[in-house]
DNA sequence: TACGGTACTATAAAAAAGGTAAGTAATGAG
DNA sequence: CTCATTACTTACCTTTTTTATAGTACCGTA
């Protein structure tokens, strides 16, 4: 995750799919390696950066920051900075972010069913 | 998409998430650039390779093949080869593949809502 | 014999995503 | 003054995903 190259075929293809298929558009928004896990963690309420890091023990700080920024840019979560030292930053789902919950639950159920099939 | 390096941290992280979160596991299965679009196309019934290619005009044959193989390996779709010349191959969703439909619809609705917010 | 249609495969390269390691700022505690 | 704490940032590197381009087998038709 970093800068995208707007001149690439890949970029053009993504744009095209995003325009034509809202489900692909949605999948792209929640589609980073850690995005869904982060959303899932925030379903139960706000959390600090460090708490998220504990819940996702193997994520690097860089990745956590990047994914949080992307989710924030996409309006999925809200970031609140408290002017304290040491700093305190809280993350919480926005309205549209909370509307992901039924989708997450459905994916969870489907994933479980799929796993059972492939035992 | 090709061989994965089982010794990479990335691979380990994915495995871990897949084990712990069924929703992430599910997202990984339907999470290629074209996978959802392919599933979507197949919701209305079986299709041939060439038909899929027409629906996704900018996909390369290689990508279409790779994604179809992956979906097949994951039991999302079934591939039927007819011993004819020129060859004919049909793809259709399996049972678990069809169970994706409500999820796709939900993603579609959510995607639309999200787009409206960001106009 | 050359050609067309279908569903691929092989190889290489580009682009995107993810990981490693180190550093930063501000402040209060010791 | 030094250290610990928190939430990052930066530069660089590896892995994974996607794209580009060319080529294959088969057989019936012209």
Short mmCIF file of C-alpha atoms (C1' of nucleotides) in Angstrom, two decimals, chain B residues 9-10 13 48 50 61 65 69 79 87 91, chain C residues 5-12 18-20:
data_model
loop_
_atom_site.label_atom_id
_atom_site.label_comp_id
_atom_site.label_asym_id
_atom_site.label_seq_id
_atom_site.Cartn_x
_atom_site.Cartn_y
_atom_site.Cartn_z
CA UNK B 9 5.82 -13.28 6.96
CA UNK B 10 3.00 -12.28 4.71
CA UNK B 13 0.00 -13.51 8.69
CA UNK B 48 -18.44 -20.25 -21.29
CA UNK B 50 -15.46 -16.69 -24.09
CA UNK B 61 -6.98 -14.42 -20.82
CA UNK B 65 -7.84 -18.45 -16.37
CA UNK B 69 -8.82 -21.89 -11.47
CA UNK B 79 -15.78 -26.47 -14.65
CA UNK B 87 -13.24 -26.75 -27.30
CA UNK B 91 -18.40 -22.61 -15.69
"C1'" DG C 5 -12.18 -20.69 -33.71
"C1'" DT C 6 -11.72 -21.93 -28.57
"C1'" DA C 7 -9.60 -22.29 -24.40
"C1'" DC C 8 -6.00 -22.29 -22.82
"C1'" DT C 9 -0.12 -22.15 -21.34
"C1'" DA C 10 4.62 -20.04 -20.84
"C1'" DT C 11 7.56 -16.44 -19.84
"C1'" DA C 12 8.66 -12.05 -18.49
"C1'" DG C 18 3.16 -5.93 2.60
"C1'" DG C 19 7.35 -6.23 5.85
"C1'" DT C 20 11.86 -4.56 8.34
#
